[in-house]
């Protein structure tokens, strides 16, 4: 029986568009405990016949895709034991309308000792062997164990840099162990690639099985649509994206256009697009690619496993994530939790979700001690990809935060733009969403919640180049109401040696 199951869940009474919802906890079946004794027993069984080092054993056991040992299925996120679905089913919600979760057979995974998994994952890094050269598929047994390698649609996503923010940490925040996980250094420039490779691969498999899936569709603030269109195009699957008109960056907009998606620019906000795509996917054979679909989170969770791997299985004290639709915080939590449940690490980091003040429904709920959640009308923010007022994964996020003694912080437009720009001055090139997370970190440092020696990871969710327009406006001093403390506008000079020397003397000579 599978072991990963939330042991408590929040249930909303009613789910209207806006308006207060009360949050209540209810207990559900406990996860199957994989205690040390049972692990040891299973490990003995699993490795008794094997000889040689763990690395050699790992080598002999691969490729594991031929194995039927590992498997996963959909179960209600609430933990209801009486409902489950095959991963090959087209389903996004449980019978009562609640979220689903992908549940792995943790007892089967626990047959192998932690050292086996560490060695296996390490061994696959930096290789071109299909599909394990991908940071997601290097953890295939923990993602979608049953899928054939031939069905996988991958751009070798993941394996992103864990940037040591040495100078920013030391000089700006008085910290000595600060890291930025560069999830935006990816094929389409955001962490969405991690989830989309899992989802589109599964769609590819189901279409080959004869499932009538004519296309894949999503609502998007610009990054999900970019990832979906690229992966769908790679697989030759039609894609449809619903975008809120004039609310995403030019760089984001051109991605699905270039990749041949059917792009609908709709006169509403993201929440409006989300409502429409849910209605459309209920009517037409279009597969839903938003993170409401729990398949996406299976890919995204590998970024958390990767962080632990990059730290040689040391657990950071804090992980700070910008939050919008709120799938990613749960995906990270799940990655950390699987590592803990399977014995690769012995604790979880504290999760921090950072929201823009203009789009802060989770922050507001946090301030009530998660007593109630109210969807809001999200206002425009430079962190436009998280301009979301009615996050579909609110239950998942609250669960992850409660399980890790988590924190929610917010940032104003000035705070987020300043934080991104100040960190850029130490060699990064941050998107505004990363700015939100950096601003949250700054506040938590100022409040001494985070200490100078705490090991902290800020998750950078998109590449700064996708948001060049707002960064240019910041440096040009063109943003009303924002001083631009760290603006560094270009100096315009005529083609004249003397004038050039004047500028250099003024700027360089003290
Ligand atoms: C760049 C960027 N950062 C953060 C987020 C927030 O992720 P989530 O919706 O999973 O909370 C999104 C999308 O929502 C995004 O595109
Ligand atoms: N920022 C997202 C918003 C949708 O989130 P999803 O994870 O539910 O797809 C985007 O880029 O569209």
Short mmCIF file of C-alpha atoms and ligand atoms in Angstrom, two decimals:
data_model
loop_
_atom_site.label_atom_id
_atom_site.label_comp_id
_atom_site.label_asym_id
_atom_site.label_seq_id
_atom_site.Cartn_x
_atom_site.Cartn_y
_atom_site.Cartn_z
CA UNK A 1 0.00 0.00 0.00
CA UNK A 2 1.31 3.41 -0.84
CA UNK A 3 2.66 5.58 1.92
CA UNK A 4 2.53 9.16 0.80
CA UNK A 5 -0.74 10.65 1.80
CA UNK A 6 -1.46 13.94 3.47
CA UNK A 7 -2.63 13.14 6.98
CA UNK A 8 -4.83 16.16 7.29
CA UNK A 9 -6.47 18.35 4.76
CA UNK A 10 -8.31 21.60 4.55
CA UNK A 11 -11.80 21.48 3.25
CA UNK A 12 -13.55 24.53 1.97
CA UNK A 13 -17.22 24.91 2.55
CA UNK A 14 -18.41 25.81 -0.92
CA UNK A 15 -16.28 27.09 -3.73
CA UNK A 16 -17.72 30.28 -5.11
CA UNK A 17 -15.76 32.70 -7.27
CA UNK A 18 -15.02 35.07 -4.43
CA UNK A 19 -16.19 35.39 -0.87
CA UNK A 20 -14.99 33.96 2.40
CA UNK A 21 -14.57 30.24 2.80
CA UNK A 22 -13.99 28.69 6.13
CA UNK A 23 -11.02 26.41 6.43
CA UNK A 24 -11.33 23.37 8.57
CA UNK A 25 -8.97 20.53 9.27
CA UNK A 26 -10.09 16.97 9.22
CA UNK A 27 -8.06 13.93 9.93
CA UNK A 28 -7.72 11.19 7.47
CA UNK A 29 -5.88 7.93 7.23
CA UNK A 30 -2.30 8.13 8.40
CA UNK A 31 0.48 7.47 5.90
CA UNK A 32 1.88 3.95 6.05
CA UNK A 33 4.92 4.36 8.26
CA UNK A 34 8.13 3.14 6.73
CA UNK A 35 10.05 2.79 9.93
CA UNK A 36 13.70 1.93 10.11
CA UNK A 37 12.99 -1.66 11.01
CA UNK A 38 10.73 -2.32 8.08
CA UNK A 39 13.10 -0.44 5.79
CA UNK A 40 16.01 -2.52 6.99
CA UNK A 41 14.04 -5.67 6.43
CA UNK A 42 13.03 -4.67 2.96
CA UNK A 43 16.49 -3.43 2.13
CA UNK A 44 17.92 -6.80 3.04
CA UNK A 45 15.44 -8.50 0.79
CA UNK A 46 16.09 -6.00 -1.99
CA UNK A 47 19.85 -6.12 -2.02
CA UNK A 48 20.69 -9.53 -0.61
CA UNK A 49 21.58 -11.04 -3.96
CA UNK A 50 23.51 -8.03 -5.13
CA UNK A 51 27.25 -7.78 -4.81
CA UNK A 52 29.67 -4.91 -5.36
CA UNK A 53 29.25 -1.26 -4.54
CA UNK A 54 25.95 0.58 -4.40
CA UNK A 55 26.96 2.27 -7.63
CA UNK A 56 27.47 -1.08 -9.34
CA UNK A 57 24.18 -2.32 -7.96
CA UNK A 58 22.47 0.78 -9.26
CA UNK A 59 24.03 0.25 -12.65
CA UNK A 60 22.82 -3.33 -12.78
CA UNK A 61 19.29 -2.42 -11.77
CA UNK A 62 18.89 0.22 -14.48
CA UNK A 63 17.01 0.51 -16.73
CA UNK A 64 14.14 0.26 -14.28
CA UNK A 65 11.45 1.29 -16.74
CA UNK A 66 11.11 -2.36 -17.72
CA UNK A 67 10.24 -3.16 -14.14
CA UNK A 68 6.70 -3.35 -12.86
CA UNK A 69 7.98 -2.94 -9.32
CA UNK A 70 7.20 0.75 -9.00
CA UNK A 71 3.86 2.36 -9.71
CA UNK A 72 1.70 5.33 -8.93
CA UNK A 73 -1.96 6.29 -9.10
CA UNK A 74 -4.30 9.20 -8.49
CA UNK A 75 -5.94 9.46 -5.08
CA UNK A 76 -7.99 12.29 -3.56
CA UNK A 77 -5.73 14.89 -1.97
CA UNK A 78 -8.04 14.78 1.05
CA UNK A 79 -6.76 11.26 1.69
CA UNK A 80 -10.08 9.49 1.11
CA UNK A 81 -9.02 5.85 0.86
CA UNK A 82 -12.05 4.69 -1.13
CA UNK A 83 -11.24 6.38 -4.37
CA UNK A 84 -8.34 5.90 -6.76
CA UNK A 85 -7.67 6.22 -10.47
CA UNK A 86 -5.11 5.00 -12.94
CA UNK A 87 -2.53 7.49 -14.19
CA UNK A 88 -3.87 6.60 -17.65
CA UNK A 89 -7.31 8.02 -16.75
CA UNK A 90 -8.27 11.51 -17.86
CA UNK A 91 -9.25 12.96 -14.52
CA UNK A 92 -8.39 16.14 -12.62
CA UNK A 93 -10.75 16.16 -9.63
CA UNK A 94 -12.05 13.67 -7.09
CA UNK A 95 -15.74 12.72 -6.92
CA UNK A 96 -16.50 15.51 -4.47
CA UNK A 97 -14.70 18.07 -6.62
CA UNK A 98 -11.56 18.10 -4.49
CA UNK A 99 -7.97 18.03 -5.69
CA UNK A 100 -6.16 14.83 -6.61
CA UNK A 101 -2.66 13.76 -5.71
CA UNK A 102 -0.31 11.29 -7.39
CA UNK A 103 0.46 8.61 -4.85
CA UNK A 104 3.56 6.45 -5.27
CA UNK A 105 4.00 2.97 -3.91
CA UNK A 106 6.40 4.06 -1.21
CA UNK A 107 6.87 0.57 0.16
CA UNK A 108 8.14 -0.59 -3.22
CA UNK A 109 10.50 2.40 -3.43
CA UNK A 110 11.68 1.69 0.12
CA UNK A 111 12.89 -1.76 -0.92
CA UNK A 112 15.99 0.10 -2.04
CA UNK A 113 18.08 1.83 0.63
CA UNK A 114 18.66 5.60 0.57
CA UNK A 115 22.22 5.06 -0.66
CA UNK A 116 20.88 3.25 -3.70
CA UNK A 117 18.69 6.17 -4.72
CA UNK A 118 21.40 8.74 -4.05
CA UNK A 119 23.90 6.81 -6.13
CA UNK A 120 21.40 6.20 -8.92
CA UNK A 121 20.40 9.86 -9.13
CA UNK A 122 24.01 11.04 -8.94
CA UNK A 123 25.09 8.62 -11.61
CA UNK A 124 22.59 10.00 -14.11
CA UNK A 125 23.58 13.67 -13.80
CA UNK A 126 25.32 15.13 -16.82
CA UNK A 127 24.76 12.11 -19.08
CA UNK A 128 23.05 11.99 -22.44
CA UNK A 129 21.41 8.60 -21.87
CA UNK A 130 17.74 8.92 -22.78
CA UNK A 131 15.77 10.01 -20.80
CA UNK A 132 17.94 10.18 -17.68
CA UNK A 133 19.95 13.19 -18.84
CA UNK A 134 16.87 15.19 -17.85
CA UNK A 135 16.79 16.39 -14.25
CA UNK A 136 13.18 15.21 -14.08
CA UNK A 137 13.64 11.81 -15.70
CA UNK A 138 16.83 11.12 -13.76
CA UNK A 139 14.27 10.55 -10.99
CA UNK A 140 11.89 8.63 -13.24
CA UNK A 141 11.07 5.92 -10.69
CA UNK A 142 9.76 8.66 -8.38
CA UNK A 143 7.95 10.60 -11.10
CA UNK A 144 6.10 8.37 -13.57
CA UNK A 145 7.61 4.91 -13.13
CA UNK A 146 5.28 3.18 -15.57
CA UNK A 147 5.88 5.27 -18.66
CA UNK A 148 7.93 3.85 -21.51
CA UNK A 149 11.06 5.77 -22.45
CA UNK A 150 9.73 5.94 -26.00
CA UNK A 151 6.73 7.99 -24.86
CA UNK A 152 8.76 10.58 -22.97
CA UNK A 153 8.84 14.11 -24.36
CA UNK A 154 11.86 15.81 -22.84
CA UNK A 155 14.22 18.70 -23.54
CA UNK A 156 16.60 17.51 -20.83
CA UNK A 157 15.07 20.06 -18.48
CA UNK A 158 16.15 20.45 -14.86
CA UNK A 159 19.68 20.09 -13.51
CA UNK A 160 19.56 23.88 -13.08
CA UNK A 161 22.31 25.78 -11.33
CA UNK A 162 22.14 26.30 -7.59
CA UNK A 163 23.72 29.76 -7.61
CA UNK A 164 25.78 30.62 -4.54
CA UNK A 165 24.62 34.18 -3.82
CA UNK A 166 27.82 34.86 -1.92
CA UNK A 167 28.20 38.59 -2.48
CA UNK A 168 24.49 39.40 -2.21
CA UNK A 169 24.23 37.31 0.95
CA UNK A 170 27.29 38.81 2.61
CA UNK A 171 27.04 42.45 1.57
CA UNK A 172 23.29 43.01 1.44
CA UNK A 173 21.78 40.57 3.91
CA UNK A 174 24.61 39.65 6.27
CA UNK A 175 24.27 35.96 5.45
CA UNK A 176 26.88 33.36 4.62
CA UNK A 177 24.87 30.45 3.22
CA UNK A 178 22.47 31.87 0.63
CA UNK A 179 21.64 30.06 -2.61
CA UNK A 180 19.37 30.75 -5.56
CA UNK A 181 17.94 27.77 -7.45
CA UNK A 182 17.89 28.97 -11.04
CA UNK A 183 14.79 27.16 -12.31
CA UNK A 184 14.39 29.83 -14.99
CA UNK A 185 17.57 28.64 -16.73
CA UNK A 186 15.52 26.21 -18.75
CA UNK A 187 14.30 25.54 -22.28
CA UNK A 188 11.33 27.94 -22.14
CA UNK A 189 12.74 30.08 -19.33
CA UNK A 190 10.76 28.95 -16.31
CA UNK A 191 10.23 26.07 -13.87
CA UNK A 192 7.13 25.05 -15.82
CA UNK A 193 9.28 22.88 -18.09
CA UNK A 194 9.79 20.49 -15.16
CA UNK A 195 6.07 19.83 -14.88
CA UNK A 196 5.29 19.98 -18.56
CA UNK A 197 7.68 17.20 -19.54
CA UNK A 198 5.79 14.89 -17.18
CA UNK A 199 2.35 15.99 -18.35
CA UNK A 200 3.00 16.02 -22.11
CA UNK A 201 4.80 12.67 -21.90
CA UNK A 202 1.72 11.16 -20.27
CA UNK A 203 -0.53 12.74 -22.93
CA UNK A 204 1.74 11.26 -25.59
CA UNK A 205 1.36 7.85 -23.97
CA UNK A 206 -2.42 8.13 -23.69
CA UNK A 207 -2.79 9.24 -27.31
CA UNK A 208 -0.73 6.23 -28.38
CA UNK A 209 -3.07 4.08 -26.29
CA UNK A 210 -5.91 5.45 -28.41
CA UNK A 211 -7.39 7.89 -25.88
CA UNK A 212 -9.32 10.56 -27.80
CA UNK A 213 -7.26 13.57 -26.75
CA UNK A 214 -7.39 16.05 -29.60
CA UNK A 215 -5.25 18.71 -27.94
CA UNK A 216 -3.74 19.95 -24.69
CA UNK A 217 -4.84 23.28 -23.24
CA UNK A 218 -4.09 25.69 -20.43
CA UNK A 219 -4.87 29.07 -18.98
CA UNK A 220 -1.72 31.01 -18.35
CA UNK A 221 0.02 34.11 -17.12
CA UNK A 222 2.70 33.36 -19.68
CA UNK A 223 5.01 30.62 -18.42
CA UNK A 224 2.72 27.58 -18.42
CA UNK A 225 1.65 28.49 -21.97
CA UNK A 226 5.28 28.79 -23.12
CA UNK A 227 6.18 25.40 -21.68
CA UNK A 228 3.04 23.69 -22.95
CA UNK A 229 3.44 25.02 -26.47
CA UNK A 230 7.09 23.95 -26.70
CA UNK A 231 6.59 20.41 -25.37
CA UNK A 232 3.39 19.88 -27.35
CA UNK A 233 5.12 21.08 -30.51
CA UNK A 234 8.04 18.73 -29.86
CA UNK A 235 5.59 15.82 -29.60
CA UNK A 236 3.42 16.94 -32.53
CA UNK A 237 0.38 17.39 -30.29
CA UNK A 238 -1.93 20.39 -30.92
CA UNK A 239 -2.03 22.91 -28.07
CA UNK A 240 -4.40 25.68 -27.08
CA UNK A 241 -3.55 28.49 -24.67
CA UNK A 242 -5.87 31.02 -22.99
CA UNK A 243 -4.02 34.21 -22.10
CA UNK A 244 -5.36 37.29 -20.28
CA UNK A 245 -5.14 40.07 -22.87
CA UNK A 246 -2.36 42.62 -22.27
CA UNK A 247 -1.32 41.03 -18.97
CA UNK A 248 1.72 39.01 -19.99
CA UNK A 249 5.13 40.08 -21.24
CA UNK A 250 5.97 40.28 -24.93
CA UNK A 251 8.66 37.62 -24.53
CA UNK A 252 6.12 35.25 -23.00
CA UNK A 253 3.45 36.01 -25.60
CA UNK A 254 5.70 35.25 -28.55
CA UNK A 255 6.62 31.78 -27.26
CA UNK A 256 3.31 29.96 -27.92
CA UNK A 257 2.85 31.98 -31.11
CA UNK A 258 6.22 30.78 -32.38
CA UNK A 259 5.58 27.19 -31.30
CA UNK A 260 2.32 27.05 -33.25
CA UNK A 261 -0.24 26.97 -30.43
CA UNK A 262 -3.76 28.21 -30.93
CA UNK A 263 -3.47 31.38 -28.83
CA UNK A 264 -6.64 32.97 -27.45
CA UNK A 265 -6.03 36.42 -26.00
CA UNK A 266 -9.05 36.84 -23.76
CA UNK A 267 -10.42 40.04 -22.30
CA UNK A 268 -10.18 38.93 -18.67
CA UNK A 269 -7.60 38.14 -16.01
CA UNK A 270 -5.86 34.80 -15.29
CA UNK A 271 -8.63 33.63 -12.96
CA UNK A 272 -11.15 34.26 -15.74
CA UNK A 273 -9.02 32.28 -18.20
CA UNK A 274 -8.71 29.46 -15.66
CA UNK A 275 -12.48 29.27 -15.24
CA UNK A 276 -12.92 29.13 -19.03
CA UNK A 277 -10.32 26.43 -19.64
CA UNK A 278 -11.89 24.27 -16.94
CA UNK A 279 -15.26 24.59 -18.62
CA UNK A 280 -13.82 23.92 -22.06
CA UNK A 281 -11.80 20.88 -21.00
CA UNK A 282 -14.93 19.45 -19.38
CA UNK A 283 -16.75 19.71 -22.72
CA UNK A 284 -14.09 18.90 -25.32
CA UNK A 285 -11.38 16.23 -25.61
CA UNK A 286 -8.74 18.75 -24.61
CA UNK A 287 -6.41 17.66 -21.83
CA UNK A 288 -5.88 20.22 -19.05
CA UNK A 289 -2.24 21.22 -18.57
CA UNK A 290 -2.52 23.55 -15.58
CA UNK A 291 -1.24 22.50 -12.18
CA UNK A 292 -4.78 21.65 -11.10
CA UNK A 293 -3.71 18.50 -12.92
CA UNK A 294 -1.53 16.81 -10.31
CA UNK A 295 0.68 15.18 -12.96
CA UNK A 296 2.45 18.51 -13.42
CA UNK A 297 3.58 18.57 -9.80
CA UNK A 298 5.33 15.21 -10.19
CA UNK A 299 7.82 16.85 -12.54
CA UNK A 300 8.09 20.06 -10.53
CA UNK A 301 8.91 18.22 -7.30
CA UNK A 302 12.22 17.04 -8.77
CA UNK A 303 13.64 20.57 -8.31
CA UNK A 304 13.44 20.02 -4.55
CA UNK A 305 15.15 16.64 -4.79
CA UNK A 306 17.78 18.27 -6.98
CA UNK A 307 18.47 20.93 -4.34
CA UNK A 308 19.14 18.23 -1.74
CA UNK A 309 21.31 16.37 -4.20
CA UNK A 310 23.28 19.56 -4.98
CA UNK A 311 23.85 20.05 -1.24
CA UNK A 312 25.05 16.45 -0.98
CA UNK A 313 21.83 15.62 0.88
CA UNK A 314 22.09 18.40 3.42
CA UNK A 315 18.71 19.99 4.10
CA UNK A 316 18.43 23.80 3.87
CA UNK A 317 16.81 25.61 6.77
CA UNK A 318 14.48 27.66 4.56
CA UNK A 319 13.22 27.45 0.99
CA UNK A 320 11.52 30.59 -0.33
CA UNK A 321 9.16 30.28 -3.31
CA UNK A 322 7.12 32.94 -5.11
CA UNK A 323 3.50 31.74 -5.09
CA UNK A 324 0.61 32.32 -7.50
CA UNK A 325 -1.62 29.38 -8.38
CA UNK A 326 0.22 27.63 -5.53
CA UNK A 327 1.06 24.29 -7.12
CA UNK A 328 4.80 24.74 -6.88
CA UNK A 329 5.07 25.08 -3.11
CA UNK A 330 3.29 21.75 -2.73
CA UNK A 331 5.46 20.20 -5.46
CA UNK A 332 8.60 21.25 -3.58
CA UNK A 333 7.16 20.02 -0.31
CA UNK A 334 6.39 16.68 -1.91
CA UNK A 335 9.92 16.34 -3.27
CA UNK A 336 11.42 17.05 0.17
CA UNK A 337 8.91 14.77 1.88
CA UNK A 338 9.63 11.80 -0.40
CA UNK A 339 13.34 12.19 0.35
CA UNK A 340 12.58 12.20 4.06
CA UNK A 341 10.14 9.28 3.92
CA UNK A 342 12.64 7.20 1.97
CA UNK A 343 15.45 8.04 4.35
CA UNK A 344 17.61 10.17 2.04
CA UNK A 345 17.38 13.06 4.52
CA UNK A 346 16.15 13.30 8.08
CA UNK A 347 14.15 16.54 8.14
CA UNK A 348 12.21 19.05 6.05
CA UNK A 349 13.10 22.68 5.39
CA UNK A 350 10.74 25.44 6.48
CA UNK A 351 8.82 26.53 3.41
CA UNK A 352 8.21 30.21 2.79
CA UNK A 353 5.75 31.41 0.16
CA UNK A 354 6.28 34.95 -1.11
CA UNK A 355 3.40 36.84 -2.71
CA UNK A 356 3.06 40.23 -4.35
CA UNK A 357 1.03 42.56 -2.14
CA UNK A 358 -1.23 43.15 -5.16
CA UNK A 359 -2.06 39.45 -5.46
CA UNK A 360 -1.87 38.09 -1.94
CA UNK A 361 -4.82 35.80 -1.10
CA UNK A 362 -2.55 33.25 0.62
CA UNK A 363 -0.84 35.93 2.69
CA UNK A 364 -4.23 37.16 3.86
CA UNK A 365 -5.28 33.63 4.82
CA UNK A 366 -1.96 33.15 6.65
CA UNK A 367 -2.65 36.28 8.64
CA UNK A 368 -5.88 34.67 9.90
CA UNK A 369 -3.88 31.60 11.00
CA UNK A 370 -5.43 29.85 7.98
CA UNK A 371 -8.82 30.16 9.64
CA UNK A 372 -10.39 31.38 6.44
CA UNK A 373 -9.51 31.85 2.80
CA UNK A 374 -11.01 34.48 0.56
CA UNK A 375 -10.38 34.65 -3.18
CA UNK A 376 -9.62 38.19 -4.31
CA UNK A 377 -9.50 40.19 -7.50
CA UNK A 378 -5.75 40.31 -8.09
CA UNK A 379 -4.43 43.73 -9.04
CA UNK A 380 -1.69 44.31 -11.65
CA UNK A 381 1.82 43.57 -10.47
CA UNK A 382 5.22 43.56 -12.18
CA UNK A 383 5.34 39.97 -11.00
CA UNK A 384 2.66 39.40 -13.62
CA UNK A 385 2.95 35.61 -13.67
CA UNK A 386 1.62 35.50 -10.11
CA UNK A 387 -1.25 37.95 -10.60
CA UNK A 388 -3.69 35.31 -9.39
CA UNK A 389 -6.54 35.90 -6.93
CA UNK A 390 -8.17 32.46 -6.75
CA UNK A 391 -5.34 29.90 -6.62
CA UNK A 392 -6.46 26.39 -7.52
CA UNK A 393 -3.93 24.74 -5.20
CA UNK A 394 -4.78 26.69 -2.05
CA UNK A 395 -5.43 23.44 -0.11
CA UNK A 396 -2.13 21.98 -1.23
CA UNK A 397 -0.22 25.11 -0.26
CA UNK A 398 -1.78 25.39 3.19
CA UNK A 399 -1.02 21.75 3.80
CA UNK A 400 2.65 22.14 2.80
CA UNK A 401 2.99 25.25 4.97
CA UNK A 402 1.38 23.62 8.01
CA UNK A 403 3.56 20.53 7.67
CA UNK A 404 6.77 22.58 7.60
CA UNK A 405 5.92 25.31 10.08
CA UNK A 406 5.92 27.55 7.04
CA UNK A 407 5.67 31.29 6.60
CA UNK A 408 3.96 33.55 4.08
CA UNK A 409 5.40 36.99 3.34
CA UNK A 410 4.44 39.68 0.86
CA UNK A 411 6.21 42.42 -1.11
CA UNK A 412 5.03 45.73 -2.54
CA UNK A 413 5.83 46.67 -6.12
CA UNK A 414 8.71 48.89 -5.00
CA UNK A 415 10.09 46.21 -2.67
CA UNK A 416 10.04 43.51 -5.33
CA UNK A 417 11.56 45.64 -8.08
CA UNK A 418 14.25 46.99 -5.74
CA UNK A 419 15.11 43.52 -4.45
CA UNK A 420 15.47 42.12 -7.99
CA UNK A 421 17.60 45.11 -9.06
CA UNK A 422 19.81 45.06 -5.96
CA UNK A 423 20.50 41.35 -6.38
CA UNK A 424 21.19 41.91 -10.10
CA UNK A 425 24.03 44.21 -9.03
CA UNK A 426 25.77 41.14 -7.60
CA UNK A 427 25.63 39.18 -10.85
CA UNK A 428 22.14 37.73 -11.05
CA UNK A 429 19.45 38.72 -13.57
CA UNK A 430 16.23 38.27 -11.70
CA UNK A 431 12.65 38.17 -12.86
CA UNK A 432 10.18 40.18 -10.73
CA UNK A 433 8.84 36.96 -9.15
CA UNK A 434 12.29 36.14 -7.87
CA UNK A 435 12.27 39.76 -6.68
CA UNK A 436 9.21 38.94 -4.58
CA UNK A 437 11.04 36.03 -2.98
CA UNK A 438 14.19 38.11 -2.39
CA UNK A 439 12.12 40.92 -0.84
CA UNK A 440 10.47 38.37 1.46
CA UNK A 441 13.91 37.10 2.46
CA UNK A 442 15.03 40.63 3.24
CA UNK A 443 12.04 41.13 5.54
CA UNK A 444 12.62 37.83 7.29
CA UNK A 445 16.28 38.75 7.80
CA UNK A 446 15.35 42.16 9.17
CA UNK A 447 12.92 40.51 11.59
CA UNK A 448 15.74 38.09 12.58
CA UNK A 449 13.43 35.18 11.71
CA UNK A 450 16.17 33.99 9.38
CA UNK A 451 19.61 34.06 10.98
CA UNK A 452 22.97 35.01 9.43
CA UNK A 453 24.16 31.40 9.17
CA UNK A 454 20.92 29.79 8.12
CA UNK A 455 21.14 27.80 4.93
CA UNK A 456 18.57 29.42 2.64
CA UNK A 457 17.45 28.66 -0.90
CA UNK A 458 15.50 31.23 -2.90
CA UNK A 459 13.70 29.63 -5.83
CA UNK A 460 14.10 31.73 -8.96
CA UNK A 461 11.13 30.71 -11.05
CA UNK A 462 11.73 32.42 -14.39
CA UNK A 463 14.52 33.94 -16.45
CA UNK A 464 14.87 37.70 -16.10
CA UNK A 465 15.03 38.10 -19.88
CA UNK A 466 11.34 37.23 -20.09
CA UNK A 467 10.61 40.39 -18.15
CA UNK A 468 13.03 42.80 -19.84
CA UNK A 469 10.29 45.41 -20.38
CA UNK A 470 9.70 46.07 -16.67
CA UNK A 471 13.41 45.87 -15.89
CA UNK A 472 14.18 48.46 -18.57
CA UNK A 473 11.40 50.70 -17.22
CA UNK A 474 12.86 50.41 -13.70
CA UNK A 475 16.34 51.44 -14.82
CA UNK A 476 14.95 54.23 -16.99
CA UNK A 477 13.11 55.63 -13.97
CA UNK A 478 9.84 55.32 -15.85
CA UNK A 479 7.76 53.61 -13.19
CA UNK A 480 5.34 55.94 -11.49
CA UNK A 481 5.51 55.76 -7.71
CA UNK A 482 8.84 53.90 -7.67
CA UNK A 483 12.05 55.81 -6.99
CA UNK A 484 14.32 53.14 -8.46
CA UNK A 485 16.99 53.08 -5.73
CA UNK A 486 19.17 50.74 -7.75
CA UNK A 487 18.49 52.13 -11.22
CA UNK A 488 21.50 52.22 -13.51
CA UNK A 489 20.38 54.02 -16.68
CA UNK A 490 22.71 54.17 -19.67
CA UNK A 491 24.55 57.47 -20.11
CA UNK A 492 23.98 59.00 -23.51
CA UNK A 493 27.13 60.57 -24.99
CA UNK A 494 27.95 62.15 -28.32
CA UNK A 495 30.79 60.60 -30.37
CA UNK A 496 33.47 62.85 -28.87
CA UNK A 497 36.62 61.73 -27.02
CA UNK A 498 36.46 64.63 -24.55
CA UNK A 499 32.84 64.06 -23.67
CA UNK A 500 33.45 60.34 -23.18
CA UNK A 501 36.43 61.16 -20.92
CA UNK A 502 34.29 63.60 -18.91
CA UNK A 503 31.75 60.89 -18.18
CA UNK A 504 34.42 58.39 -17.20
CA UNK A 505 36.13 60.92 -14.89
CA UNK A 506 32.86 61.81 -13.24
CA UNK A 507 31.79 58.20 -12.75
CA UNK A 508 35.09 56.47 -12.05
CA UNK A 509 37.35 59.00 -10.36
CA UNK A 510 36.43 59.62 -6.74
C1 LIG B 1 7.58 32.95 -12.94
C2 LIG B 1 6.60 32.34 -12.01
N1 LIG B 1 6.88 32.36 -10.70
C3 LIG B 1 6.04 31.84 -9.79
C4 LIG B 1 4.85 31.27 -10.19
C5 LIG B 1 3.97 30.71 -9.13
O1 LIG B 1 3.90 29.32 -9.17
P1 LIG B 1 2.61 28.62 -8.60
O2 LIG B 1 1.49 29.03 -9.49
O3 LIG B 1 2.89 27.19 -8.70
O4 LIG B 1 2.43 29.13 -7.23
C6 LIG B 1 4.49 31.26 -11.54
C7 LIG B 1 3.20 30.72 -12.01
O5 LIG B 1 2.21 30.76 -11.37
C8 LIG B 1 5.41 31.78 -12.47
O6 LIG B 1 5.13 31.74 -13.76
N1 LIG B 2 2.21 31.34 -13.63
C1 LIG B 2 1.38 30.39 -14.27
C2 LIG B 2 -0.05 30.45 -13.83
C3 LIG B 2 -0.73 29.12 -14.03
O1 LIG B 2 -0.16 28.21 -13.17
P1 LIG B 2 -0.24 26.65 -13.31
O2 LIG B 2 1.00 26.20 -12.62
O3 LIG B 2 -1.47 26.24 -12.64
O4 LIG B 2 -0.24 26.27 -14.74
C4 LIG B 2 1.55 30.56 -15.76
O5 LIG B 2 2.64 30.84 -16.19
O6 LIG B 2 0.60 30.42 -16.50
#
